[in-house]
Amino acid sequence: MNDSSRPTLLLIDGFSMAFRAFFALPVENFATSTGVPTNAVYGFASMLATLMKEHAPTHAAVAFDLPGGTFRTERLPSYKGTRDATPPEFEPQVPLIREVLDALGVAAVDKERYEADDLLATYARLGREAGMRVLVVSGDRDTIQLVTEDVTLLYPRKGVSDLVRFTPDAVVEKYGVRSDQYPDLAALVGETSDNLPGVPGVGPKTAAKWIGVYGGLEGILDNAEDVPGKAGQSLRDHVDQVRLNRELNHLVTDLEVPLTVEDLEYRGADAVAVHQVCDALQFRTLRERLLPLVTSDSAEHVPEEPDEVEVVTDGALAAVTALSGPVSLHVEGRTGADADAWAIGVSTGDQAWGIDLTALSAAEETSLRAWLEDDAVAKTLHGAKDGWHALMARGIDLAGITGDTQVGAFLVNADQRGFDLASVLQRYLGVTATGGTAGDELDLGLDASAAHAAGSTAAHVGRLAAELDAEIERRGMTSLYREVEIPLIGVLARMEHAGIAVDRERLGERADGARARADLAAAQAYEAIGGEVNLGSPKQLQEVLFERLGMPKTKKIKTGYSTDASSLADLQAKSPHPFLEALLAHRDAAKLGQIIETLAQAVREDGRIHTTFSQVVASTGRLSSKDPNLQNIPIRTEEGHRIREAFVVGKGYETLVTADYSQIEMRIMAHLSGDEGLIEAFRAGEDLHRFVGARVFGVDPDDVTPEMRSKVKAMSYGLAYGLSSFGLARQLSVPVGEAQAMMDDYFARFGGVRDYLRTVVDQAREVGYTETILGRRRYIPDLTSTNRQRRDIAERVALNAPIQGSAADLIKKAMLGVDVALRDQGLASRQLLQVHDELVVEVAAGEQDAVETILTEQMHAAGDLSVPLDVNVGKGSDWRAAGH
DNA sequence: AGGCCCTCGTT
DNA sequence: GACGTACGAGGGCCTA
């Protein structure tokens, strides 16, 4: 099969694969600093590098479609007619791909009036006849017909890196017909992407069956009268369509080709051209993967791949425990409820070791534990918190975490997707992990043992850390990384490990109440329309509201008209109906019931809920919480609020204490803007919204009505989110003019805020990023987008990121301060939760006053702002009572 | 089973 | 023509 003596011809459908790459890689993450999108180029080049390396073809060509029609559209103008227009970001990448091909020395071919597939078909035949092994790479199913013993199709399953090999056997297995019969099958079934309808009621199974019985399409059509059943009648009704389909899906194999097969010989890349192209496209890691394709005679300055670090397992324990750091560490294991660790890997850069934890004697484990728990041994991991949990399951309290390549990669660019090790290695080192997709267990090959794999991974993490440290330093985020994010890992790990106690009975009561209210509301809703519908189905609700009841249309959404709460409230105002009222009540109760159910099912055997906090999700730098999310427990409605009564102080502790920042984002805005009026308001300690309301409406603070206050409050917060007068008007249900007037008045009194908001966006556009108080950067390339909508969104992001991000910085610093203070004072009380501007602490007996003091002091001390940071503290036996 | 859409909870 | 940040989670529903 892999006989290397035969020449190999690699044939690629350029558009098809570039298109796949375009949709596989988010365009917003791939652009040059000048805003040229490069995701399709990147994905295509990456795929090509892999193919060249794996298959080492002697000949290669990439075929392109040309603009304008083909003989197929001449025959049938609607051919491929349903295809959406290509996205504007895609088009400009096609010439770039041709440039890359040129640099790599890979032939690009095209032909007027024919599709790339026809060129592939013709070259496949020519290659076959020349005795070559042929590989066709295409995402177009029509190319299945090319498969023979000599021609293998590589068809993308997902993205462009996951290619399925279609050999003759694989085609039969997948479709139940031979590759040469596939066009017959496709003609019957139809091809949506080509806008060729098939025979209604006939799917691949039926088509394959018929082909088996009658030997092929001709046989089927000759015997059409005898084909039984409904499908048979359907076939007879669509014979013309089927014939047309078959005519169009036949690929031309005898084209006059622009280059001979011999001309396609691959002679290798041109080093200078590859460097030029990579410079222009700002490809860093891809450069390293493309350069090996350079032929030896032009390869003078090609840096060599660093040698794979040798992994030692024999005598690893003794070697590792003798190390005093710094090292990179990898833990093979699971996190979560069934946490466990079974192997670790350690690397110093020159050398790596792997240790099987399951095979250690008691004495060995003691010695390893001492090393892992030694704070003086500096360790860098990828996802250190996960490693901590896995080791904690074995009673090991990992210490000395001084680096985390996952957190580091997030700081470098928070808007990228995927911070699992495989993705980050790929991104920064160009290392491709095999076996399993990103996110799955990483397998860098070599040896099957977990210990060996751990050692190899540790070595990779070490190389990654060196790269990322430099990137972080370049961006001025070293102190944020070393002094905030890294120390926070241990704090979060302990919070997750502690969990928060839940009173299951109380939770059960709330669930019962919600269920009863939901049932009642549902009954009333059915009564109101004289029948049952699924109240949880927006689709069915649309049918009831807008068709059966003929209500006025609400705002448009992708699938019709919205049935969300605000739309329903509008409807109720315009055309009152008992159904609407019951529906809203049902929504409310059902949602609560659902939340409670999720929480109840998350309670572990210890009677506590252990959420998982992530430092690498929210681009602004906030934490996120999941499984379950404890940062969105209801508070606004009475019934929702009562859920918090089920979060209680645990056994052995006395109270829960909550401490939250008062109006933290407004204070940060006052600080960042330096607006004297706003700063004065906070310094005076007045009610902010009353103070602002007085200025905006030109009345005495005492004369600010509750209504004025709430309007001003909405506006103040809205400004930090980039709210428009339109949005404010809608939120306040006032005319746009009134909202605009309010904003004008606001800016007239608080000019510093207006100037700040303007400056922050302009500066971000200039330098490409925003920055928080602690120097956290967020890159926002869309600020220079020519697409109005994208740019508008980017501007709102730029407004909000420094404010929300600075608030995140401050509370993270506060958490570190609280942690240190609790420890320094030898207290048993512990932090349990963080909800963006609030901390929840479980207080041990006799520590109440000390804890309250620590919280207040540390939260105050987190920021040195031009306005005071107010902190509210509350206590109680449950979360609701502790709140305020 | 997996993914998209809608809806909705928090800050 | 759109128009407020940042998330996570569940159900419905379509596709594979």
PDB file of N, CA and C in Angstrom, chain A residues 329-397:
ATOM      1  N   LEU A 329       5.854  20.643  34.596  1.00  0.00           N
ATOM      2  CA  LEU A 329       5.216  19.466  35.180  1.00  0.00           C
ATOM      3  C   LEU A 329       3.924  19.176  34.439  1.00  0.00           C
ATOM      4  N   HIS A 330       3.689  17.909  34.207  1.00  0.00           N
ATOM      5  CA  HIS A 330       2.399  17.538  33.626  1.00  0.00           C
ATOM      6  C   HIS A 330       1.796  16.403  34.434  1.00  0.00           C
ATOM      7  N   VAL A 331       0.509  16.529  34.735  1.00  0.00           N
ATOM      8  CA  VAL A 331      -0.190  15.496  35.494  1.00  0.00           C
ATOM      9  C   VAL A 331      -1.160  14.791  34.569  1.00  0.00           C
ATOM     10  N   GLU A 332      -1.017  13.499  34.418  1.00  0.00           N
ATOM     11  CA  GLU A 332      -2.003  12.714  33.661  1.00  0.00           C
ATOM     12  C   GLU A 332      -3.086  12.317  34.636  1.00  0.00           C
ATOM     13  N   GLY A 333      -4.287  12.701  34.369  1.00  0.00           N
ATOM     14  CA  GLY A 333      -5.350  12.330  35.299  1.00  0.00           C
ATOM     15  C   GLY A 333      -6.667  12.983  34.931  1.00  0.00           C
ATOM     16  N   ARG A 334      -7.605  12.876  35.845  1.00  0.00           N
ATOM     17  CA  ARG A 334      -8.943  13.424  35.657  1.00  0.00           C
ATOM     18  C   ARG A 334      -9.197  14.473  36.717  1.00  0.00           C
ATOM     19  N   THR A 335     -10.070  15.406  36.372  1.00  0.00           N
ATOM     20  CA  THR A 335     -10.476  16.378  37.365  1.00  0.00           C
ATOM     21  C   THR A 335     -11.983  16.195  37.556  1.00  0.00           C
ATOM     22  N   GLY A 336     -12.576  16.932  38.488  1.00  0.00           N
ATOM     23  CA  GLY A 336     -14.015  16.772  38.693  1.00  0.00           C
ATOM     24  C   GLY A 336     -14.324  15.800  39.811  1.00  0.00           C
ATOM     25  N   ALA A 337     -15.571  15.294  39.797  1.00  0.00           N
ATOM     26  CA  ALA A 337     -16.040  14.458  40.903  1.00  0.00           C
ATOM     27  C   ALA A 337     -15.212  13.178  41.032  1.00  0.00           C
ATOM     28  N   ASP A 338     -14.762  12.647  39.894  1.00  0.00           N
ATOM     29  CA  ASP A 338     -13.992  11.405  39.942  1.00  0.00           C
ATOM     30  C   ASP A 338     -12.511  11.688  39.701  1.00  0.00           C
ATOM     31  N   ALA A 339     -12.047  12.762  40.330  1.00  0.00           N
ATOM     32  CA  ALA A 339     -10.663  13.192  40.121  1.00  0.00           C
ATOM     33  C   ALA A 339      -9.686  12.088  40.486  1.00  0.00           C
ATOM     34  N   ASP A 340      -8.610  12.014  39.729  1.00  0.00           N
ATOM     35  CA  ASP A 340      -7.550  11.050  40.023  1.00  0.00           C
ATOM     36  C   ASP A 340      -6.331  11.444  39.184  1.00  0.00           C
ATOM     37  N   ALA A 341      -5.171  11.022  39.656  1.00  0.00           N
ATOM     38  CA  ALA A 341      -3.953  11.228  38.891  1.00  0.00           C
ATOM     39  C   ALA A 341      -3.270   9.878  38.802  1.00  0.00           C
ATOM     40  N   TRP A 342      -2.729   9.556  37.628  1.00  0.00           N
ATOM     41  CA  TRP A 342      -2.068   8.252  37.527  1.00  0.00           C
ATOM     42  C   TRP A 342      -0.623   8.322  37.032  1.00  0.00           C
ATOM     43  N   ALA A 343      -0.235   9.480  36.540  1.00  0.00           N
ATOM     44  CA  ALA A 343       1.169   9.611  36.135  1.00  0.00           C
ATOM     45  C   ALA A 343       1.542  11.081  36.128  1.00  0.00           C
ATOM     46  N   ILE A 344       2.812  11.355  36.355  1.00  0.00           N
ATOM     47  CA  ILE A 344       3.270  12.719  36.181  1.00  0.00           C
ATOM     48  C   ILE A 344       4.503  12.721  35.293  1.00  0.00           C
ATOM     49  N   GLY A 345       4.711  13.852  34.642  1.00  0.00           N
ATOM     50  CA  GLY A 345       5.906  14.040  33.847  1.00  0.00           C
ATOM     51  C   GLY A 345       6.588  15.308  34.315  1.00  0.00           C
ATOM     52  N   VAL A 346       7.899  15.295  34.297  1.00  0.00           N
ATOM     53  CA  VAL A 346       8.676  16.443  34.748  1.00  0.00           C
ATOM     54  C   VAL A 346       9.762  16.705  33.723  1.00  0.00           C
ATOM     55  N   SER A 347       9.990  17.983  33.436  1.00  0.00           N
ATOM     56  CA  SER A 347      11.057  18.283  32.488  1.00  0.00           C
ATOM     57  C   SER A 347      11.861  19.499  32.927  1.00  0.00           C
ATOM     58  N   THR A 348      13.142  19.460  32.661  1.00  0.00           N
ATOM     59  CA  THR A 348      13.997  20.617  32.927  1.00  0.00           C
ATOM     60  C   THR A 348      14.382  21.304  31.630  1.00  0.00           C
ATOM     61  N   GLY A 349      13.903  20.771  30.539  1.00  0.00           N
ATOM     62  CA  GLY A 349      14.263  21.354  29.248  1.00  0.00           C
ATOM     63  C   GLY A 349      15.257  20.463  28.520  1.00  0.00           C
ATOM     64  N   ASP A 350      16.307  20.030  29.202  1.00  0.00           N
ATOM     65  CA  ASP A 350      17.280  19.140  28.569  1.00  0.00           C
ATOM     66  C   ASP A 350      16.842  17.698  28.694  1.00  0.00           C
ATOM     67  N   GLN A 351      16.030  17.459  29.706  1.00  0.00           N
ATOM     68  CA  GLN A 351      15.756  16.089  30.088  1.00  0.00           C
ATOM     69  C   GLN A 351      14.319  15.994  30.604  1.00  0.00           C
ATOM     70  N   ALA A 352      13.676  14.871  30.377  1.00  0.00           N
ATOM     71  CA  ALA A 352      12.325  14.704  30.899  1.00  0.00           C
ATOM     72  C   ALA A 352      12.178  13.337  31.554  1.00  0.00           C
ATOM     73  N   TRP A 353      11.334  13.284  32.574  1.00  0.00           N
ATOM     74  CA  TRP A 353      11.106  12.034  33.283  1.00  0.00           C
ATOM     75  C   TRP A 353       9.611  11.755  33.359  1.00  0.00           C
ATOM     76  N   GLY A 354       9.264  10.484  33.407  1.00  0.00           N
ATOM     77  CA  GLY A 354       7.879  10.104  33.586  1.00  0.00           C
ATOM     78  C   GLY A 354       7.751   9.145  34.754  1.00  0.00           C
ATOM     79  N   ILE A 355       6.764   9.392  35.612  1.00  0.00           N
ATOM     80  CA  ILE A 355       6.590   8.543  36.793  1.00  0.00           C
ATOM     81  C   ILE A 355       5.160   8.007  36.842  1.00  0.00           C
ATOM     82  N   ASP A 356       5.038   6.710  36.953  1.00  0.00           N
ATOM     83  CA  ASP A 356       3.738   6.054  37.086  1.00  0.00           C
ATOM     84  C   ASP A 356       3.329   6.104  38.556  1.00  0.00           C
ATOM     85  N   LEU A 357       2.312   6.886  38.863  1.00  0.00           N
ATOM     86  CA  LEU A 357       1.923   7.064  40.272  1.00  0.00           C
ATOM     87  C   LEU A 357       1.296   5.812  40.860  1.00  0.00           C
ATOM     88  N   THR A 358       0.736   4.991  39.982  1.00  0.00           N
ATOM     89  CA  THR A 358       0.008   3.826  40.494  1.00  0.00           C
ATOM     90  C   THR A 358       0.956   2.712  40.914  1.00  0.00           C
ATOM     91  N   ALA A 359       2.214   2.861  40.567  1.00  0.00           N
ATOM     92  CA  ALA A 359       3.155   1.774  40.860  1.00  0.00           C
ATOM     93  C   ALA A 359       4.132   2.144  41.977  1.00  0.00           C
ATOM     94  N   LEU A 360       3.826   3.215  42.712  1.00  0.00           N
ATOM     95  CA  LEU A 360       4.761   3.666  43.741  1.00  0.00           C
ATOM     96  C   LEU A 360       4.562   2.920  45.053  1.00  0.00           C
ATOM     97  N   SER A 361       5.648   2.646  45.735  1.00  0.00           N
ATOM     98  CA  SER A 361       5.545   2.099  47.095  1.00  0.00           C
ATOM     99  C   SER A 361       5.213   3.264  48.019  1.00  0.00           C
ATOM    100  N   ALA A 362       4.816   2.939  49.242  1.00  0.00           N
ATOM    101  CA  ALA A 362       4.452   3.985  50.195  1.00  0.00           C
ATOM    102  C   ALA A 362       5.611   4.947  50.416  1.00  0.00           C
ATOM    103  N   ALA A 363       6.793   4.392  50.520  1.00  0.00           N
ATOM    104  CA  ALA A 363       7.964   5.234  50.775  1.00  0.00           C
ATOM    105  C   ALA A 363       8.238   6.156  49.584  1.00  0.00           C
ATOM    106  N   GLU A 364       8.102   5.574  48.392  1.00  0.00           N
ATOM    107  CA  GLU A 364       8.331   6.383  47.195  1.00  0.00           C
ATOM    108  C   GLU A 364       7.306   7.511  47.098  1.00  0.00           C
ATOM    109  N   GLU A 365       6.052   7.168  47.416  1.00  0.00           N
ATOM    110  CA  GLU A 365       5.003   8.179  47.324  1.00  0.00           C
ATOM    111  C   GLU A 365       5.268   9.313  48.306  1.00  0.00           C
ATOM    112  N   THR A 366       5.736   8.971  49.493  1.00  0.00           N
ATOM    113  CA  THR A 366       6.057   9.998  50.483  1.00  0.00           C
ATOM    114  C   THR A 366       7.132  10.944  49.963  1.00  0.00           C
ATOM    115  N   SER A 367       8.109  10.373  49.368  1.00  0.00           N
ATOM    116  CA  SER A 367       9.207  11.206  48.887  1.00  0.00           C
ATOM    117  C   SER A 367       8.756  12.093  47.726  1.00  0.00           C
ATOM    118  N   LEU A 368       7.932  11.528  46.845  1.00  0.00           N
ATOM    119  CA  LEU A 368       7.437  12.328  45.721  1.00  0.00           C
ATOM    120  C   LEU A 368       6.493  13.418  46.219  1.00  0.00           C
ATOM    121  N   ARG A 369       5.662  13.058  47.215  1.00  0.00           N
ATOM    122  CA  ARG A 369       4.721  14.039  47.740  1.00  0.00           C
ATOM    123  C   ARG A 369       5.479  15.241  48.310  1.00  0.00           C
ATOM    124  N   ALA A 370       6.529  14.969  49.051  1.00  0.00           N
ATOM    125  CA  ALA A 370       7.305  16.066  49.646  1.00  0.00           C
ATOM    126  C   ALA A 370       7.823  16.999  48.553  1.00  0.00           C
ATOM    127  N   TRP A 371       8.236  16.383  47.448  1.00  0.00           N
ATOM    128  CA  TRP A 371       8.760  17.204  46.351  1.00  0.00           C
ATOM    129  C   TRP A 371       7.650  18.034  45.701  1.00  0.00           C
ATOM    130  N   LEU A 372       6.519  17.379  45.458  1.00  0.00           N
ATOM    131  CA  LEU A 372       5.404  18.093  44.833  1.00  0.00           C
ATOM    132  C   LEU A 372       4.847  19.184  45.743  1.00  0.00           C
ATOM    133  N   GLU A 373       4.908  18.949  47.056  1.00  0.00           N
ATOM    134  CA  GLU A 373       4.358  19.923  48.006  1.00  0.00           C
ATOM    135  C   GLU A 373       5.379  20.970  48.425  1.00  0.00           C
ATOM    136  N   ASP A 374       6.579  20.854  47.865  1.00  0.00           N
ATOM    137  CA  ASP A 374       7.640  21.807  48.224  1.00  0.00           C
ATOM    138  C   ASP A 374       7.450  23.116  47.464  1.00  0.00           C
ATOM    139  N   ASP A 375       7.130  24.130  48.218  1.00  0.00           N
ATOM    140  CA  ASP A 375       6.856  25.435  47.633  1.00  0.00           C
ATOM    141  C   ASP A 375       8.091  26.021  46.953  1.00  0.00           C
ATOM    142  N   ALA A 376       9.257  25.535  47.361  1.00  0.00           N
ATOM    143  CA  ALA A 376      10.503  26.109  46.830  1.00  0.00           C
ATOM    144  C   ALA A 376      10.850  25.552  45.447  1.00  0.00           C
ATOM    145  N   VAL A 377      10.199  24.464  45.055  1.00  0.00           N
ATOM    146  CA  VAL A 377      10.457  23.921  43.719  1.00  0.00           C
ATOM    147  C   VAL A 377       9.466  24.550  42.742  1.00  0.00           C
ATOM    148  N   ALA A 378       9.955  25.409  41.883  1.00  0.00           N
ATOM    149  CA  ALA A 378       9.095  26.152  40.961  1.00  0.00           C
ATOM    150  C   ALA A 378       8.611  25.248  39.834  1.00  0.00           C
ATOM    151  N   LYS A 379       7.288  25.217  39.672  1.00  0.00           N
ATOM    152  CA  LYS A 379       6.711  24.308  38.672  1.00  0.00           C
ATOM    153  C   LYS A 379       5.773  25.056  37.726  1.00  0.00           C
ATOM    154  N   THR A 380       5.920  24.752  36.469  1.00  0.00           N
ATOM    155  CA  THR A 380       5.013  25.313  35.466  1.00  0.00           C
ATOM    156  C   THR A 380       4.193  24.186  34.862  1.00  0.00           C
ATOM    157  N   LEU A 381       2.873  24.379  34.823  1.00  0.00           N
ATOM    158  CA  LEU A 381       1.986  23.364  34.242  1.00  0.00           C
ATOM    159  C   LEU A 381       1.105  24.014  33.182  1.00  0.00           C
ATOM    160  N   HIS A 382       0.396  23.215  32.446  1.00  0.00           N
ATOM    161  CA  HIS A 382      -0.650  23.720  31.570  1.00  0.00           C
ATOM    162  C   HIS A 382      -1.973  23.329  32.213  1.00  0.00           C
ATOM    163  N   GLY A 383      -2.718  24.345  32.725  1.00  0.00           N
ATOM    164  CA  GLY A 383      -3.934  24.022  33.466  1.00  0.00           C
ATOM    165  C   GLY A 383      -3.572  23.495  34.845  1.00  0.00           C
ATOM    166  N   ALA A 384      -2.830  24.304  35.602  1.00  0.00           N
ATOM    167  CA  ALA A 384      -2.306  23.849  36.895  1.00  0.00           C
ATOM    168  C   ALA A 384      -3.413  23.475  37.875  1.00  0.00           C
ATOM    169  N   LYS A 385      -4.539  24.164  37.780  1.00  0.00           N
ATOM    170  CA  LYS A 385      -5.633  23.896  38.709  1.00  0.00           C
ATOM    171  C   LYS A 385      -6.154  22.473  38.520  1.00  0.00           C
ATOM    172  N   ASP A 386      -6.243  22.037  37.275  1.00  0.00           N
ATOM    173  CA  ASP A 386      -6.677  20.666  37.011  1.00  0.00           C
ATOM    174  C   ASP A 386      -5.679  19.677  37.606  1.00  0.00           C
ATOM    175  N   GLY A 387      -4.401  19.958  37.409  1.00  0.00           N
ATOM    176  CA  GLY A 387      -3.369  19.098  37.971  1.00  0.00           C
ATOM    177  C   GLY A 387      -3.449  19.061  39.489  1.00  0.00           C
ATOM    178  N   TRP A 388      -3.711  20.218  40.070  1.00  0.00           N
ATOM    179  CA  TRP A 388      -3.839  20.293  41.532  1.00  0.00           C
ATOM    180  C   TRP A 388      -4.957  19.358  42.006  1.00  0.00           C
ATOM    181  N   HIS A 389      -6.112  19.436  41.347  1.00  0.00           N
ATOM    182  CA  HIS A 389      -7.260  18.599  41.746  1.00  0.00           C
ATOM    183  C   HIS A 389      -6.940  17.114  41.588  1.00  0.00           C
ATOM    184  N   ALA A 390      -6.312  16.788  40.453  1.00  0.00           N
ATOM    185  CA  ALA A 390      -6.003  15.376  40.202  1.00  0.00           C
ATOM    186  C   ALA A 390      -5.070  14.842  41.290  1.00  0.00           C
ATOM    187  N   LEU A 391      -4.073  15.642  41.665  1.00  0.00           N
ATOM    188  CA  LEU A 391      -3.142  15.199  42.703  1.00  0.00           C
ATOM    189  C   LEU A 391      -3.802  15.194  44.079  1.00  0.00           C
ATOM    190  N   MET A 392      -4.679  16.178  44.314  1.00  0.00           N
ATOM    191  CA  MET A 392      -5.369  16.231  45.608  1.00  0.00           C
ATOM    192  C   MET A 392      -6.179  14.957  45.841  1.00  0.00           C
ATOM    193  N   ALA A 393      -6.670  14.369  44.752  1.00  0.00           N
ATOM    194  CA  ALA A 393      -7.420  13.120  44.876  1.00  0.00           C
ATOM    195  C   ALA A 393      -6.533  12.013  45.452  1.00  0.00           C
ATOM    196  N   ARG A 394      -5.215  12.169  45.296  1.00  0.00           N
ATOM    197  CA  ARG A 394      -4.282  11.211  45.896  1.00  0.00           C
ATOM    198  C   ARG A 394      -3.687  11.759  47.177  1.00  0.00           C
ATOM    199  N   GLY A 395      -4.291  12.816  47.699  1.00  0.00           N
ATOM    200  CA  GLY A 395      -3.825  13.368  48.964  1.00  0.00           C
ATOM    201  C   GLY A 395      -2.575  14.220  48.836  1.00  0.00           C
ATOM    202  N   ILE A 396      -2.277  14.642  47.614  1.00  0.00           N
ATOM    203  CA  ILE A 396      -1.086  15.481  47.418  1.00  0.00           C
ATOM    204  C   ILE A 396      -1.508  16.923  47.183  1.00  0.00           C
ATOM    205  N   ASP A 397      -0.953  17.827  47.969  1.00  0.00           N
ATOM    206  CA  ASP A 397      -1.320  19.238  47.909  1.00  0.00           C
ATOM    207  C   ASP A 397      -0.249  19.990  47.115  1.00  0.00           C
TER     208      ASP A 397
END
